[in-house]
């Protein structure tokens, strides 16, 4: 195996003129407006990741404030009303505005590169998805800033969230922002699936797809079957609450049912956890493979585990409802299923360990985060199996034991891999390397701070401290452990700050990254760092699962795509045999326009049902403009014109 | 070192069938929407468990008869099923790039769409409850309403394609778009069969 740091010559432009011509075709129009109209998957993926990271920071600040409030008994930093808003907005932001979108962002950036194509499928839908997401974020936080922050918890159970117990518009804002973020998640899922189904490099049959891509495929399917549930349930809730609509879905007096809310919510809510966690396992697989320098052990088993997790993941939702009157048989079934899901996760962990064990591991920063992940996720998984047992859950339900459990799986299982992924892919993304020793500080402070914050919560939970309380009296004896947790949260904040410092200094004057700094096997490393607008000058073909480890220069390359239109190659679904060419849409202003219309609709529907027909009318108008070809503002048309110096695409790279 | 090449310039620049990404994109959208309707059906049965009479009785209605009216609803169902025929004819005409048939067929589809939308409004008046009367009426109005939204988007999409073929003609890519729209329309008609049975026949037969 001889791997090179350099870009693969056969995939790069033969000369500068050819490179400039193709770049002109694929580059977005200049200026801020051009940036807003971009449909390039790299622009969009980056937007998602940066925005989601900012939301992570803001939700983290809320967490810090909550920890300050809880540091001492009978503290007066936050009152009960503010505390309710803080934990609700924290949880909602972390789940809907951080964890899911950031994974989606990584997918949108890297999936097209990993499967060897020039842009994601449905570029305009992709651009629109981001604006819907941003609109949702602005709605939630805008409400929060004008003292209408959601305050009924991140799952907003009825009857608490219903019209009788939550007057005002706080819950309406919450419900409507959910719709916006789910529109975004769904469009991202469709884009990812169509890209993977139809745009893989020739030869990339199902057994050669990188595991990160597999993970994103499985996740996207889960999104497609899970997200409609939360859209339905929040729509029911909004209709129950909205003046002049006033339905009775959840009103027992009129035959409605509060438990229906819980069923629908958790039919989405449990798979949601896997929608966050499965992409993280994809990241872990890529990092483990690269840094152990050997092919991943048990690739087919890994893929099957992902699929099994997805299936079982839909059969667990009732474990969130063990404390409600569910028939005994139902409880036993869901209890067993909840324990069963540990099997595929366990298998994956064994495969990673075997890969590391039998390879030649290099303990660089990304791998460090992965090791942290394995440890913490196993701990979170263990408490998960404990909670899956009904009698135990009845004791722990709604205590800090649960808070500890889900932060172990969410932070251990997703945030650690995410930081690993940042260190791993940052060079590809920006063309600069993050600093190694700062990275180690980043890791150790996060690891220490995290355990200091959340480990004591297990004990607090066992001692009876319930979640979502804004304070407690000294006699409970919970003060010391709470203070410890608050100190830990401070260390986490420091760690995140270290990361930001690292990223900013790297962007300003970090060392330049080569194409393949880690000697990794997958296609995103075959092109420059950062990749050109068109990704690959000649599209690659593959004949194995680790294309860059097996004489990549010798593999055939794809030539003959248009140099005048943004064309991609479509291949067959199973075996990726070239099938036809496909012209992608140009950059466009209409996705932004639609994003604005949809956001305004969901904002006004907080107040009046008439927002729906009006919103539909304006959306259809915008969609007509969107699909009517040749209907773009002038600056986009100009930018999309083929440049005169475009020569025919050379069919061969210079023979050596 | 000599690199072999895979020259794709001879491959077709566009296709009209299910190998096209947009065909798959549409299919995935239909998965989403089918899941949504399945959840509405699940909610329907869940809420039903709270009622001894479904639909609930009303003392001010003769014979306490509150089953939803069948007239307009059945007419609409038949129109929807029948509408698949002209849609299919347009679908086939697209394969031949037969501009004339597509133009008139699409115009007919828009008219049919408007008829189904109008009939749906009459269906609402055949329900014996307002949406805000009880949980039964909430779920039934929602099922009818969500399907109405699809009738509107489907018809709007057909109108867009009609305008395009009348003003701009027909090429392979737009023929493909019409065909993808046809799949959407078949789905709109198909899902309504079980939903109609649930809403209108369910209270009578189950
Ligand atoms: C960065 C460090 C974090 C700290 C210090 C932290 C701290 C907290 C605290 C103090 C609560 C409120 C507990 C209560 O009063 O019941 C909470 C709730 C929650 N956190 Fe975090 N958290 C962090 C990160 C995250 C992340 C990364 C996620 C998800 C990806 C997350 C998801 C949640 C959720 C879903 C809730 C429940 C909200 C509710 O009860 O409705 N947290 N967190
Ligand atoms: Cu769960």
GROMACS .gro file of C-alpha atoms in nm, chain B residues 41-206:
model
  166
  697UNK     CA    1  -5.509   0.670   1.036
  698UNK     CA    2  -5.338   0.545   1.353
  699UNK     CA    3  -5.461   0.853   1.539
  700UNK     CA    4  -5.811   0.794   1.404
  701UNK     CA    5  -5.825   0.447   1.557
  702UNK     CA    6  -5.660   0.563   1.877
  703UNK     CA    7  -5.917   0.836   1.932
  704UNK     CA    8  -6.195   0.601   1.840
  705UNK     CA    9  -6.119   0.396   2.151
  706UNK     CA   10  -6.248   0.687   2.360
  707UNK     CA   11  -6.595   0.678   2.204
  708UNK     CA   12  -6.884   0.439   2.254
  709UNK     CA   13  -7.051   0.577   1.943
  710UNK     CA   14  -6.833   0.664   1.648
  711UNK     CA   15  -6.922   0.913   1.514
  712UNK     CA   16  -7.067   1.044   1.841
  713UNK     CA   17  -7.444   1.091   1.849
  714UNK     CA   18  -7.620   1.423   1.816
  715UNK     CA   19  -7.965   1.458   1.963
  716UNK     CA   20  -8.055   1.733   1.718
  717UNK     CA   21  -8.007   1.516   1.409
  718UNK     CA   22  -8.287   1.293   1.287
  719UNK     CA   23  -8.248   0.929   1.400
  720UNK     CA   24  -7.919   1.037   1.561
  721UNK     CA   25  -7.773   0.963   1.219
  722UNK     CA   26  -7.428   1.126   1.216
  723UNK     CA   27  -7.244   0.914   0.960
  724UNK     CA   28  -7.087   1.144   0.700
  725UNK     CA   29  -7.289   1.185   0.379
  726UNK     CA   30  -7.188   0.957   0.094
  727UNK     CA   31  -7.310   1.152  -0.210
  728UNK     CA   32  -7.043   1.407  -0.295
  729UNK     CA   33  -6.776   1.194  -0.133
  730UNK     CA   34  -6.845   0.895  -0.354
  731UNK     CA   35  -6.872   1.115  -0.661
  732UNK     CA   36  -6.534   1.263  -0.579
  733UNK     CA   37  -6.379   0.922  -0.529
  734UNK     CA   38  -6.505   0.811  -0.870
  735UNK     CA   39  -6.380   1.130  -1.036
  736UNK     CA   40  -6.040   1.079  -0.877
  737UNK     CA   41  -6.013   0.717  -0.990
  738UNK     CA   42  -6.135   0.803  -1.338
  739UNK     CA   43  -5.888   1.091  -1.361
  740UNK     CA   44  -5.605   0.838  -1.366
  741UNK     CA   45  -5.710   0.749  -1.722
  742UNK     CA   46  -5.643   1.089  -1.886
  743UNK     CA   47  -5.334   1.120  -1.667
  744UNK     CA   48  -5.212   0.788  -1.801
  745UNK     CA   49  -5.281   0.894  -2.156
  746UNK     CA   50  -5.073   1.208  -2.102
  747UNK     CA   51  -4.805   0.994  -1.940
  748UNK     CA   52  -4.783   0.775  -2.252
  749UNK     CA   53  -4.800   1.074  -2.485
  750UNK     CA   54  -4.492   1.213  -2.310
  751UNK     CA   55  -4.295   0.907  -2.414
  752UNK     CA   56  -4.376   0.989  -2.778
  753UNK     CA   57  -4.321   1.362  -2.715
  754UNK     CA   58  -4.669   1.404  -2.861
  755UNK     CA   59  -4.717   1.773  -2.794
  756UNK     CA   60  -5.084   1.795  -2.896
  757UNK     CA   61  -5.203   1.517  -2.667
  758UNK     CA   62  -4.998   1.648  -2.379
  759UNK     CA   63  -5.134   2.000  -2.422
  760UNK     CA   64  -5.498   1.898  -2.421
  761UNK     CA   65  -5.453   1.617  -2.172
  762UNK     CA   66  -5.285   1.846  -1.920
  763UNK     CA   67  -5.550   2.112  -1.964
  764UNK     CA   68  -5.812   1.844  -1.896
  765UNK     CA   69  -5.623   1.737  -1.583
  766UNK     CA   70  -5.631   2.091  -1.448
  767UNK     CA   71  -6.006   2.106  -1.498
  768UNK     CA   72  -6.052   1.768  -1.331
  769UNK     CA   73  -5.836   1.885  -1.043
  770UNK     CA   74  -6.055   2.190  -0.994
  771UNK     CA   75  -6.363   1.968  -0.993
  772UNK     CA   76  -6.220   1.743  -0.722
  773UNK     CA   77  -6.127   2.045  -0.513
  774UNK     CA   78  -6.478   2.184  -0.545
  775UNK     CA   79  -6.632   1.847  -0.458
  776UNK     CA   80  -6.410   1.828  -0.151
  777UNK     CA   81  -6.566   2.147  -0.016
  778UNK     CA   82  -6.909   1.989  -0.053
  779UNK     CA   83  -6.776   1.683   0.129
  780UNK     CA   84  -6.694   1.900   0.427
  781UNK     CA   85  -7.053   2.014   0.442
  782UNK     CA   86  -7.163   1.650   0.448
  783UNK     CA   87  -6.980   1.591   0.777
  784UNK     CA   88  -7.223   1.620   1.064
  785UNK     CA   89  -6.981   1.811   1.286
  786UNK     CA   90  -6.768   2.120   1.276
  787UNK     CA   91  -6.395   2.064   1.317
  788UNK     CA   92  -6.405   2.205   1.670
  789UNK     CA   93  -6.690   1.992   1.802
  790UNK     CA   94  -6.498   1.692   1.932
  791UNK     CA   95  -6.199   1.466   1.873
  792UNK     CA   96  -6.386   1.270   1.606
  793UNK     CA   97  -6.449   1.578   1.399
  794UNK     CA   98  -6.092   1.700   1.453
  795UNK     CA   99  -5.936   1.391   1.301
  796UNK     CA  100  -6.188   1.356   1.018
  797UNK     CA  101  -6.155   1.720   0.914
  798UNK     CA  102  -5.778   1.682   0.928
  799UNK     CA  103  -5.775   1.374   0.705
  800UNK     CA  104  -5.997   1.543   0.448
  801UNK     CA  105  -5.802   1.865   0.478
  802UNK     CA  106  -5.458   1.710   0.436
  803UNK     CA  107  -5.578   1.529   0.128
  804UNK     CA  108  -5.726   1.856   0.001
  805UNK     CA  109  -5.382   2.014   0.032
  806UNK     CA  110  -5.249   1.745  -0.200
  807UNK     CA  111  -5.531   1.801  -0.446
  808UNK     CA  112  -5.437   2.168  -0.453
  809UNK     CA  113  -5.063   2.112  -0.495
  810UNK     CA  114  -5.121   1.839  -0.753
  811UNK     CA  115  -5.351   2.064  -0.953
  812UNK     CA  116  -5.115   2.359  -0.920
  813UNK     CA  117  -4.831   2.144  -1.048
  814UNK     CA  118  -5.043   2.029  -1.341
  815UNK     CA  119  -5.133   2.390  -1.415
  816UNK     CA  120  -4.766   2.486  -1.420
  817UNK     CA  121  -4.684   2.209  -1.663
  818UNK     CA  122  -4.987   2.298  -1.874
  819UNK     CA  123  -4.870   2.658  -1.903
  820UNK     CA  124  -4.524   2.536  -1.992
  821UNK     CA  125  -4.632   2.300  -2.270
  822UNK     CA  126  -4.869   2.560  -2.417
  823UNK     CA  127  -4.616   2.841  -2.415
  824UNK     CA  128  -4.284   2.663  -2.448
  825UNK     CA  129  -4.352   2.323  -2.602
  826UNK     CA  130  -4.217   1.991  -2.491
  827UNK     CA  131  -3.865   1.854  -2.460
  828UNK     CA  132  -3.742   1.539  -2.289
  829UNK     CA  133  -3.677   1.709  -1.959
  830UNK     CA  134  -4.021   1.862  -1.935
  831UNK     CA  135  -4.181   1.542  -2.056
  832UNK     CA  136  -4.004   1.377  -1.766
  833UNK     CA  137  -4.138   1.639  -1.527
  834UNK     CA  138  -4.491   1.578  -1.653
  835UNK     CA  139  -4.442   1.205  -1.601
  836UNK     CA  140  -4.316   1.254  -1.248
  837UNK     CA  141  -4.619   1.474  -1.182
  838UNK     CA  142  -4.833   1.190  -1.313
  839UNK     CA  143  -4.689   0.953  -1.054
  840UNK     CA  144  -4.782   1.210  -0.790
  841UNK     CA  145  -5.136   1.227  -0.923
  842UNK     CA  146  -5.177   0.847  -0.926
  843UNK     CA  147  -5.069   0.850  -0.566
  844UNK     CA  148  -5.319   1.122  -0.476
  845UNK     CA  149  -5.596   0.909  -0.625
  846UNK     CA  150  -5.470   0.582  -0.477
  847UNK     CA  151  -5.430   0.692  -0.115
  848UNK     CA  152  -5.778   0.829  -0.121
  849UNK     CA  153  -5.930   0.484  -0.171
  850UNK     CA  154  -5.842   0.350   0.177
  851UNK     CA  155  -5.895   0.692   0.334
  852UNK     CA  156  -6.240   0.719   0.179
  853UNK     CA  157  -6.321   0.370   0.303
  854UNK     CA  158  -6.203   0.464   0.651
  855UNK     CA  159  -6.389   0.792   0.680
  856UNK     CA  160  -6.710   0.709   0.497
  857UNK     CA  161  -6.758   0.333   0.508
  858UNK     CA  162  -6.582   0.265   0.838
  859UNK     CA  163  -6.859   0.409   1.062
  860UNK     CA  164  -7.119   0.210   0.866
  861UNK     CA  165  -6.943  -0.122   0.837
  862UNK     CA  166  -6.695  -0.153   1.123
   0.00000   0.00000   0.00000
